[in-house]
PDB file of C-alpha atoms in Angstrom:
ATOM      1  CA  ILE A 155      -5.462 -24.317 -18.035  1.00 56.00           C
ATOM      2  CA  PRO A 156      -6.046 -24.083 -14.261  1.00 64.00           C
ATOM      3  CA  ALA A 157      -2.493 -23.185 -12.484  1.00 64.00           C
ATOM      4  CA  PRO A 158      -1.146 -25.870 -10.297  1.00 71.00           C
ATOM      5  CA  PRO A 159      -1.588 -25.524  -6.327  1.00 76.00           C
ATOM      6  CA  GLY A 160       1.127 -23.773  -4.568  1.00 78.00           C
ATOM      7  CA  PRO A 161       2.867 -25.223  -1.457  1.00 85.00           C
ATOM      8  CA  ARG A 162       0.981 -24.212   1.670  1.00 90.00           C
ATOM      9  CA  GLU A 163       2.638 -21.343   3.741  1.00 93.00           C
ATOM     10  CA  GLU A 164       4.686 -22.114   6.733  1.00 96.00           C
ATOM     11  CA  ILE A 165       5.119 -18.535   7.669  1.00 97.00           C
ATOM     12  CA  ILE A 166       3.739 -15.529   8.000  1.00 97.00           C
ATOM     13  CA  TYR A 167       4.743 -11.659   8.491  1.00 98.00           C
ATOM     14  CA  VAL A 168       2.598  -9.454  10.751  1.00 97.00           C
ATOM     15  CA  PRO A 169       3.340  -5.742  11.325  1.00 97.00           C
ATOM     16  CA  CYS A 170       2.817  -4.804  14.663  1.00 97.00           C
ATOM     17  CA  ILE A 171       2.109  -1.006  16.111  1.00 96.00           C
ATOM     18  CA  TYR A 172       3.000   0.223  19.345  1.00 95.00           C
ATOM     19  CA  ARG A 173       2.177   3.838  18.172  1.00 90.00           C
ATOM     20  CA  ASN A 174      -0.610   5.639  20.640  1.00 86.00           C
ATOM     21  CA  THR A 175      -0.584   2.929  22.866  1.00 90.00           C
ATOM     22  CA  GLY A 176       1.484   4.451  25.490  1.00 89.00           C
ATOM     23  CA  THR A 177       4.465   2.334  24.822  1.00 91.00           C
ATOM     24  CA  GLY A 178       7.475   4.203  23.477  1.00 91.00           C
ATOM     25  CA  LYS A 179       9.093   1.154  21.629  1.00 96.00           C
ATOM     26  CA  PRO A 180       9.281   0.742  17.895  1.00 97.00           C
ATOM     27  CA  ASP A 181       7.076  -1.021  15.612  1.00 98.00           C
ATOM     28  CA  PHE A 182       8.272  -4.645  14.541  1.00 98.00           C
ATOM     29  CA  LEU A 183       7.670  -6.948  12.151  1.00 98.00           C
ATOM     30  CA  ALA A 184       6.571 -10.659  13.855  1.00 98.00           C
ATOM     31  CA  THR A 185       7.168 -13.915  12.194  1.00 98.00           C
ATOM     32  CA  VAL A 186       4.357 -16.343  12.970  1.00 98.00           C
ATOM     33  CA  ASP A 187       4.596 -20.129  12.353  1.00 98.00           C
ATOM     34  CA  VAL A 188       1.540 -21.066  10.486  1.00 98.00           C
ATOM     35  CA  ASP A 189       2.509 -24.992   9.943  1.00 97.00           C
ATOM     36  CA  PRO A 190       0.309 -27.252  11.619  1.00 96.00           C
ATOM     37  CA  LYS A 191       3.265 -29.764  11.743  1.00 96.00           C
ATOM     38  CA  SER A 192       5.587 -27.806  13.569  1.00 97.00           C
ATOM     39  CA  PRO A 193       6.211 -27.502  17.294  1.00 97.00           C
ATOM     40  CA  THR A 194       5.941 -23.700  17.170  1.00 98.00           C
ATOM     41  CA  TYR A 195       2.703 -23.619  15.383  1.00 98.00           C
ATOM     42  CA  SER A 196       0.766 -20.350  15.810  1.00 97.00           C
ATOM     43  CA  GLN A 197       3.410 -18.864  17.743  1.00 98.00           C
ATOM     44  CA  VAL A 198       5.571 -15.650  17.082  1.00 98.00           C
ATOM     45  CA  ILE A 199       8.864 -17.365  16.165  1.00 98.00           C
ATOM     46  CA  HIS A 200      11.038 -13.975  15.511  1.00 98.00           C
ATOM     47  CA  ARG A 201      10.655 -10.208  15.974  1.00 98.00           C
ATOM     48  CA  LEU A 202      12.155  -7.573  14.035  1.00 98.00           C
ATOM     49  CA  PRO A 203      12.285  -4.099  15.628  1.00 98.00           C
ATOM     50  CA  MET A 204      12.200  -0.972  13.237  1.00 98.00           C
ATOM     51  CA  PRO A 205      15.158   1.358  14.135  1.00 97.00           C
ATOM     52  CA  ASN A 206      12.638   4.500  15.022  1.00 96.00           C
ATOM     53  CA  ALA A 207       9.551   4.487  17.271  1.00 96.00           C
ATOM     54  CA  GLY A 208       6.617   6.186  16.149  1.00 94.00           C
ATOM     55  CA  ASP A 209       6.557   4.883  12.611  1.00 96.00           C
ATOM     56  CA  GLU A 210       2.816   3.520  12.650  1.00 96.00           C
ATOM     57  CA  LEU A 211       3.648   0.687   9.905  1.00 96.00           C
ATOM     58  CA  HIS A 212       0.330  -0.014   8.071  1.00 90.00           C
ATOM     59  CA  HIS A 213      -0.127  -2.128   4.853  1.00 92.00           C
ATOM     60  CA  SER A 214       2.986  -4.220   3.392  1.00 95.00           C
ATOM     61  CA  GLY A 215       4.050  -5.067  -0.014  1.00 94.00           C
ATOM     62  CA  TRP A 216       6.354  -7.210  -2.152  1.00 94.00           C
ATOM     63  CA  ASN A 217       9.386  -6.086  -4.212  1.00 91.00           C
ATOM     64  CA  VAL A 218       7.931  -8.901  -6.774  1.00 83.00           C
ATOM     65  CA  CYS A 219       4.318 -10.059  -7.220  1.00 72.00           C
ATOM     66  CA  SER A 220       2.051 -11.344 -10.301  1.00 62.00           C
ATOM     67  CA  SER A 221       2.844  -8.357 -12.339  1.00 58.00           C
ATOM     68  CA  CYS A 222       6.392  -9.964 -13.236  1.00 53.00           C
ATOM     69  CA  PHE A 223       4.749 -13.557 -13.745  1.00 56.00           C
ATOM     70  CA  GLY A 224       7.116 -15.348 -16.293  1.00 59.00           C
ATOM     71  CA  ASP A 225      10.364 -13.571 -15.335  1.00 61.00           C
ATOM     72  CA  ARG A 226      12.469 -16.041 -13.912  1.00 64.00           C
ATOM     73  CA  GLY A 227      15.093 -13.647 -13.129  1.00 67.00           C
ATOM     74  CA  LYS A 228      12.694 -12.082 -10.291  1.00 69.00           C
ATOM     75  CA  ARG A 229      12.704 -13.454  -6.725  1.00 80.00           C
ATOM     76  CA  ARG A 230      10.178 -12.285  -4.068  1.00 79.00           C
ATOM     77  CA  ASP A 231      12.623 -11.614  -1.346  1.00 93.00           C
ATOM     78  CA  ARG A 232      11.850  -8.068  -0.145  1.00 96.00           C
ATOM     79  CA  LEU A 233       8.913  -6.933   1.939  1.00 97.00           C
ATOM     80  CA  VAL A 234       7.868  -3.342   1.707  1.00 97.00           C
ATOM     81  CA  LEU A 235       6.654  -1.684   4.868  1.00 98.00           C
ATOM     82  CA  PRO A 236       5.542   2.062   4.337  1.00 98.00           C
ATOM     83  CA  ALA A 237       5.166   3.825   7.585  1.00 98.00           C
ATOM     84  CA  LEU A 238       1.989   5.709   7.668  1.00 96.00           C
ATOM     85  CA  ILE A 239       3.075   8.595   9.874  1.00 95.00           C
ATOM     86  CA  SER A 240       6.680   8.936   9.978  1.00 97.00           C
ATOM     87  CA  SER A 241       6.754   8.674   6.048  1.00 97.00           C
ATOM     88  CA  ARG A 242       9.458   6.189   6.237  1.00 98.00           C
ATOM     89  CA  ILE A 243       9.576   3.198   3.959  1.00 98.00           C
ATOM     90  CA  TYR A 244      11.639   0.013   5.153  1.00 98.00           C
ATOM     91  CA  ALA A 245      12.531  -2.825   2.968  1.00 98.00           C
ATOM     92  CA  VAL A 246      13.172  -6.180   4.821  1.00 98.00           C
ATOM     93  CA  ASP A 247      15.205  -8.960   3.682  1.00 98.00           C
ATOM     94  CA  VAL A 248      13.075 -11.927   3.980  1.00 97.00           C
ATOM     95  CA  GLY A 249      15.085 -14.062   1.587  1.00 96.00           C
ATOM     96  CA  THR A 250      18.201 -14.707   3.258  1.00 97.00           C
ATOM     97  CA  GLU A 251      16.263 -16.364   6.141  1.00 97.00           C
ATOM     98  CA  PRO A 252      12.741 -16.430   5.668  1.00 97.00           C
ATOM     99  CA  ARG A 253      12.140 -17.019   9.729  1.00 97.00           C
ATOM    100  CA  ALA A 254      14.481 -14.489  10.879  1.00 98.00           C
ATOM    101  CA  PRO A 255      14.075 -11.475   8.539  1.00 98.00           C
ATOM    102  CA  ARG A 256      16.477  -8.541   8.519  1.00 98.00           C
ATOM    103  CA  LEU A 257      16.356  -5.086   7.556  1.00 98.00           C
ATOM    104  CA  PHE A 258      17.664  -4.363   4.117  1.00 97.00           C
ATOM    105  CA  LYS A 259      17.085  -0.771   3.726  1.00 97.00           C
ATOM    106  CA  VAL A 260      15.472   2.557   5.202  1.00 98.00           C
ATOM    107  CA  VAL A 261      14.121   5.130   3.086  1.00 98.00           C
ATOM    108  CA  ASN A 262      14.011   8.440   4.824  1.00 97.00           C
ATOM    109  CA  PRO A 263      11.115  10.859   4.642  1.00 97.00           C
ATOM    110  CA  GLU A 264      13.326  13.589   3.558  1.00 97.00           C
ATOM    111  CA  ASP A 265      13.597  11.593   0.375  1.00 97.00           C
ATOM    112  CA  VAL A 266      10.350  11.101  -0.209  1.00 97.00           C
ATOM    113  CA  PHE A 267       9.412  14.567   0.808  1.00 98.00           C
ATOM    114  CA  TRP A 268      11.966  16.172  -1.887  1.00 97.00           C
ATOM    115  CA  LYS A 269      11.916  14.130  -4.796  1.00 97.00           C
ATOM    116  CA  CYS A 270       8.200  13.394  -4.733  1.00 98.00           C
ATOM    117  CA  GLY A 271       6.586  16.157  -2.654  1.00 97.00           C
ATOM    118  CA  LEU A 272       4.481  13.756  -1.120  1.00 98.00           C
ATOM    119  CA  GLY A 273       4.290  12.029   2.568  1.00 98.00           C
ATOM    120  CA  TYR A 274       2.369   9.374   4.568  1.00 98.00           C
ATOM    121  CA  PRO A 275       2.684   6.358   2.395  1.00 98.00           C
ATOM    122  CA  HIS A 276       0.280   3.494   2.205  1.00 97.00           C
ATOM    123  CA  THR A 277      -0.154   0.743  -0.257  1.00 96.00           C
ATOM    124  CA  SER A 278       2.619  -0.511  -2.084  1.00 96.00           C
ATOM    125  CA  HIS A 279       2.662  -2.870  -5.384  1.00 95.00           C
ATOM    126  CA  CYS A 280       5.038  -3.955  -7.721  1.00 93.00           C
ATOM    127  CA  LEU A 281       5.167  -3.370 -11.378  1.00 92.00           C
ATOM    128  CA  GLY A 282       6.215  -5.276 -14.285  1.00 85.00           C
ATOM    129  CA  SER A 283       8.817  -2.359 -14.994  1.00 88.00           C
ATOM    130  CA  GLY A 284      10.847  -3.374 -12.107  1.00 87.00           C
ATOM    131  CA  GLU A 285       9.396  -0.632 -10.044  1.00 95.00           C
ATOM    132  CA  ILE A 286       7.745  -0.659  -6.621  1.00 96.00           C
ATOM    133  CA  MET A 287       4.765   2.001  -6.799  1.00 97.00           C
ATOM    134  CA  ILE A 288       3.313   3.282  -3.471  1.00 98.00           C
ATOM    135  CA  SER A 289       0.219   5.182  -2.596  1.00 98.00           C
ATOM    136  CA  THR A 290       0.251   8.502  -0.392  1.00 98.00           C
ATOM    137  CA  LEU A 291      -2.244  10.282   1.829  1.00 97.00           C
ATOM    138  CA  GLY A 292      -0.982  13.773   1.543  1.00 97.00           C
ATOM    139  CA  ASP A 293       2.107  16.330   1.047  1.00 97.00           C
ATOM    140  CA  PRO A 294       4.708  16.421   3.794  1.00 97.00           C
ATOM    141  CA  ALA A 295       2.666  19.044   5.531  1.00 97.00           C
ATOM    142  CA  GLY A 296      -0.037  16.714   6.142  1.00 96.00           C
ATOM    143  CA  ASN A 297      -2.617  18.017   3.930  1.00 97.00           C
ATOM    144  CA  GLY A 298      -4.559  15.708   1.799  1.00 97.00           C
ATOM    145  CA  LYS A 299      -2.823  14.661  -1.616  1.00 97.00           C
ATOM    146  CA  GLY A 300      -3.472  11.692  -3.636  1.00 97.00           C
ATOM    147  CA  GLY A 301      -0.172  10.810  -5.445  1.00 98.00           C
ATOM    148  CA  PHE A 302       2.282   7.967  -6.013  1.00 98.00           C
ATOM    149  CA  ILE A 303       6.107   7.244  -5.096  1.00 98.00           C
ATOM    150  CA  LEU A 304       8.295   5.144  -7.319  1.00 98.00           C
ATOM    151  CA  LEU A 305      11.172   3.177  -5.819  1.00 97.00           C
ATOM    152  CA  ASP A 306      13.572   0.992  -7.887  1.00 95.00           C
ATOM    153  CA  ALA A 307      12.834  -2.453  -6.868  1.00 93.00           C
ATOM    154  CA  GLU A 308      16.440  -3.616  -6.288  1.00 93.00           C
ATOM    155  CA  THR A 309      17.871  -0.610  -4.712  1.00 95.00           C
ATOM    156  CA  PHE A 310      14.927   0.940  -3.466  1.00 96.00           C
ATOM    157  CA  GLU A 311      16.315   4.531  -4.307  1.00 97.00           C
ATOM    158  CA  VAL A 312      13.325   6.907  -4.589  1.00 98.00           C
ATOM    159  CA  LYS A 313      12.901   7.331  -8.462  1.00 97.00           C
ATOM    160  CA  GLY A 314      10.127   9.828  -8.363  1.00 97.00           C
ATOM    161  CA  ASN A 315       6.367  10.368  -8.740  1.00 98.00           C
ATOM    162  CA  TRP A 316       4.235   8.093 -11.124  1.00 98.00           C
ATOM    163  CA  GLU A 317       1.675  10.677 -11.816  1.00 98.00           C
ATOM    164  CA  ARG A 318       1.951  13.091 -14.323  1.00 97.00           C
ATOM    165  CA  GLY A 319       0.320  16.488 -14.651  1.00 92.00           C
ATOM    166  CA  ASP A 320      -0.852  19.241 -12.890  1.00 90.00           C
ATOM    167  CA  GLU A 321      -4.394  17.700 -11.412  1.00 93.00           C
ATOM    168  CA  THR A 322      -4.085  15.331  -8.762  1.00 95.00           C
ATOM    169  CA  PRO A 323      -6.908  13.978  -6.273  1.00 97.00           C
ATOM    170  CA  PRO A 324      -7.467  15.835  -2.665  1.00 96.00           C
ATOM    171  CA  MET A 325      -6.890  12.678  -0.991  1.00 97.00           C
ATOM    172  CA  GLY A 326      -5.402   9.147  -1.518  1.00 98.00           C
ATOM    173  CA  TYR A 327      -5.446   5.722   0.189  1.00 98.00           C
ATOM    174  CA  ASP A 328      -5.616   2.268  -1.445  1.00 98.00           C
ATOM    175  CA  PHE A 329      -5.349   1.519  -5.108  1.00 97.00           C
ATOM    176  CA  TRP A 330      -5.599  -1.315  -7.790  1.00 96.00           C
ATOM    177  CA  TYR A 331      -4.511  -1.520 -11.594  1.00 95.00           C
ATOM    178  CA  GLN A 332      -5.645  -3.343 -14.667  1.00 94.00           C
ATOM    179  CA  PRO A 333      -3.144  -2.752 -17.302  1.00 92.00           C
ATOM    180  CA  ARG A 334      -5.296  -4.430 -19.859  1.00 94.00           C
ATOM    181  CA  HIS A 335      -7.981  -1.769 -19.603  1.00 95.00           C
ATOM    182  CA  ASN A 336      -5.548   1.086 -19.350  1.00 96.00           C
ATOM    183  CA  VAL A 337      -6.786   1.954 -15.959  1.00 97.00           C
ATOM    184  CA  LEU A 338      -5.967   2.355 -12.133  1.00 97.00           C
ATOM    185  CA  ILE A 339      -8.079   3.418  -9.589  1.00 98.00           C
ATOM    186  CA  SER A 340      -7.411   4.968  -6.263  1.00 98.00           C
ATOM    187  CA  THR A 341      -9.296   5.769  -3.369  1.00 98.00           C
ATOM    188  CA  GLU A 342      -9.630   8.276  -0.425  1.00 97.00           C
ATOM    189  CA  TRP A 343      -9.254   8.074   3.280  1.00 96.00           C
ATOM    190  CA  GLY A 344      -8.858  11.450   4.883  1.00 96.00           C
ATOM    191  CA  VAL A 345      -6.239  14.405   5.402  1.00 97.00           C
ATOM    192  CA  PRO A 346      -3.205  12.937   7.280  1.00 96.00           C
ATOM    193  CA  LYS A 347      -2.545  15.677   9.719  1.00 95.00           C
ATOM    194  CA  CYS A 348      -6.521  14.999  10.973  1.00 94.00           C
ATOM    195  CA  LEU A 349      -6.694  11.341  10.997  1.00 90.00           C
ATOM    196  CA  GLY A 350      -3.427  10.763  12.179  1.00 85.00           C
ATOM    197  CA  TYR A 351      -4.383  11.911  15.768  1.00 82.00           C
ATOM    198  CA  GLY A 352      -7.762  10.111  15.913  1.00 87.00           C
ATOM    199  CA  PHE A 353     -11.063  10.439  14.641  1.00 89.00           C
ATOM    200  CA  ASN A 354     -13.124  13.510  15.132  1.00 90.00           C
ATOM    201  CA  PRO A 355     -16.643  13.543  13.644  1.00 90.00           C
ATOM    202  CA  GLN A 356     -16.508  16.930  13.214  1.00 92.00           C
ATOM    203  CA  ASP A 357     -13.825  16.643  10.594  1.00 93.00           C
ATOM    204  CA  LEU A 358     -16.673  14.877   8.451  1.00 91.00           C
ATOM    205  CA  LYS A 359     -18.584  18.054   8.121  1.00 89.00           C
ATOM    206  CA  LYS A 360     -15.435  20.011   7.202  1.00 93.00           C
ATOM    207  CA  GLY A 361     -14.672  17.577   4.274  1.00 93.00           C
ATOM    208  CA  ARG A 362     -11.372  16.248   5.840  1.00 95.00           C
ATOM    209  CA  TYR A 363     -12.580  12.643   4.895  1.00 96.00           C
ATOM    210  CA  GLY A 364     -12.998  11.022   1.465  1.00 96.00           C
ATOM    211  CA  ARG A 365     -15.816   9.841  -0.719  1.00 96.00           C
ATOM    212  CA  ARG A 366     -14.436   9.430  -4.214  1.00 97.00           C
ATOM    213  CA  LEU A 367     -12.820   6.657  -6.251  1.00 98.00           C
ATOM    214  CA  ASN A 368     -10.165   8.304  -8.459  1.00 98.00           C
ATOM    215  CA  VAL A 369      -9.526   6.866 -12.049  1.00 98.00           C
ATOM    216  CA  TRP A 370      -6.287   7.428 -13.696  1.00 98.00           C
ATOM    217  CA  ASP A 371      -5.139   6.578 -17.478  1.00 97.00           C
ATOM    218  CA  TRP A 372      -2.677   3.839 -16.667  1.00 97.00           C
ATOM    219  CA  SER A 373      -0.484   4.617 -19.889  1.00 97.00           C
ATOM    220  CA  SER A 374      -0.200   8.345 -19.432  1.00 97.00           C
ATOM    221  CA  HIS A 375      -0.344   8.375 -15.801  1.00 98.00           C
ATOM    222  CA  ARG A 376      -2.822  11.221 -15.870  1.00 98.00           C
ATOM    223  CA  TYR A 377      -5.857  11.872 -13.531  1.00 98.00           C
ATOM    224  CA  VAL A 378      -9.292  11.580 -15.541  1.00 97.00           C
ATOM    225  CA  GLN A 379     -12.014  10.752 -13.539  1.00 97.00           C
ATOM    226  CA  ALA A 380     -13.683  11.027 -10.091  1.00 97.00           C
ATOM    227  CA  ILE A 381     -16.574   8.766  -9.124  1.00 97.00           C
ATOM    228  CA  ASP A 382     -18.611  10.264  -5.961  1.00 97.00           C
ATOM    229  CA  VAL A 383     -19.425   7.092  -3.562  1.00 96.00           C
ATOM    230  CA  GLY A 384     -21.496   9.141  -1.203  1.00 94.00           C
ATOM    231  CA  GLU A 385     -21.219  11.323   1.712  1.00 91.00           C
ATOM    232  CA  ASP A 386     -19.488   9.986   4.719  1.00 91.00           C
ATOM    233  CA  SER A 387     -18.168   6.973   2.838  1.00 95.00           C
ATOM    234  CA  ALA A 388     -14.160   7.135   2.887  1.00 96.00           C
ATOM    235  CA  PRO A 389     -13.816   4.357   0.261  1.00 97.00           C
ATOM    236  CA  LEU A 390     -10.549   2.381   1.387  1.00 97.00           C
ATOM    237  CA  GLU A 391      -9.709  -0.962   0.039  1.00 97.00           C
ATOM    238  CA  ILE A 392      -9.975  -1.506  -3.762  1.00 97.00           C
ATOM    239  CA  ARG A 393      -9.648  -4.699  -5.899  1.00 97.00           C
ATOM    240  CA  PHE A 394     -10.366  -5.761  -9.490  1.00 96.00           C
ATOM    241  CA  LEU A 395     -11.440  -8.919  -9.827  1.00 95.00           C
ATOM    242  CA  HIS A 396      -8.719 -11.647 -10.133  1.00 90.00           C
ATOM    243  CA  ASN A 397      -9.407 -12.648 -13.764  1.00 90.00           C
ATOM    244  CA  PRO A 398      -6.706 -10.181 -15.475  1.00 86.00           C
ATOM    245  CA  ASP A 399      -9.567  -9.538 -18.373  1.00 92.00           C
ATOM    246  CA  ALA A 400     -12.003  -8.444 -15.763  1.00 94.00           C
ATOM    247  CA  ALA A 401     -13.052  -4.722 -15.912  1.00 94.00           C
ATOM    248  CA  GLU A 402     -14.915  -4.757 -12.601  1.00 97.00           C
ATOM    249  CA  GLY A 403     -14.021  -4.947  -9.013  1.00 97.00           C
ATOM    250  CA  PHE A 404     -15.154  -3.915  -5.726  1.00 98.00           C
ATOM    251  CA  VAL A 405     -14.502  -1.237  -2.980  1.00 98.00           C
ATOM    252  CA  GLY A 406     -15.213  -1.225   0.479  1.00 98.00           C
ATOM    253  CA  CYS A 407     -16.197   1.948   2.676  1.00 97.00           C
ATOM    254  CA  THR A 408     -15.246   2.339   6.112  1.00 94.00           C
ATOM    255  CA  LEU A 409     -17.547   5.067   7.447  1.00 94.00           C
ATOM    256  CA  SER A 410     -20.785   4.066   5.539  1.00 94.00           C
ATOM    257  CA  SER A 411     -19.971   0.424   5.771  1.00 96.00           C
ATOM    258  CA  ALA A 412     -21.078  -0.267   2.122  1.00 96.00           C
ATOM    259  CA  ILE A 413     -19.579  -1.901  -0.480  1.00 97.00           C
ATOM    260  CA  HIS A 414     -19.656  -0.950  -4.199  1.00 97.00           C
ATOM    261  CA  ARG A 415     -19.390  -2.705  -7.403  1.00 97.00           C
ATOM    262  CA  PHE A 416     -17.427  -0.695 -10.227  1.00 96.00           C
ATOM    263  CA  PHE A 417     -17.502  -1.602 -13.620  1.00 95.00           C
ATOM    264  CA  ARG A 418     -16.574  -0.321 -17.352  1.00 92.00           C
ATOM    265  CA  THR A 419     -19.280   1.194 -19.160  1.00 88.00           C
ATOM    266  CA  GLN A 420     -17.651   1.987 -22.541  1.00 78.00           C
TER     267      GLN A 420
END
């Protein structure tokens, strides 16, 4: 049965970054009016500055998403903003006043460093367990390390690592999971202490940019397979098909400009 169409979005939230622009201001979250009937259509109607400069906000995520479908006790009212360079994680209250969000909580980098041994957070997804899972690019020192942070979706306290076992990928970036096929696949960008300060082609020859899709067993949280997509590729955004039964998807590579289809073979 097709799902009924939802209401049209009236506002969107856009992370705006000042880092490396020569402007010593904190990044901010812009609220943009996208309602064609509104007198402020296509305008920034609110700015929420972060309390620190130099964060480099990157991807954003929700405290509740489709993984919580059917749970009427859940409400999508917190926006998760991982800071790629500072390793802070901001939780923004967008439920109290959607057109004028306010800061709800700051997860300091020390909590991530000490509890997870990770840093440089990137992609945030909610889980049906009531947790938020965030992928990382490296360890606290800026070396490459693909791992995952778990936060409590209510308190935003750091709970620890999602991954188990001693083996982890050498790099991280984005991820997507498909519980019906017991799989999570993550991607690789590069070594944070190199890419964080600009692209240097010499780093390609030194193996400081990624080239693999990393496959995880969803139920055991263990790293089980690497799929090489080629030299000088840097696979970034990855998605399974929207059909929850699908065992295939696509990944885009920033350096090679290739788009690869991945699929289950057995």
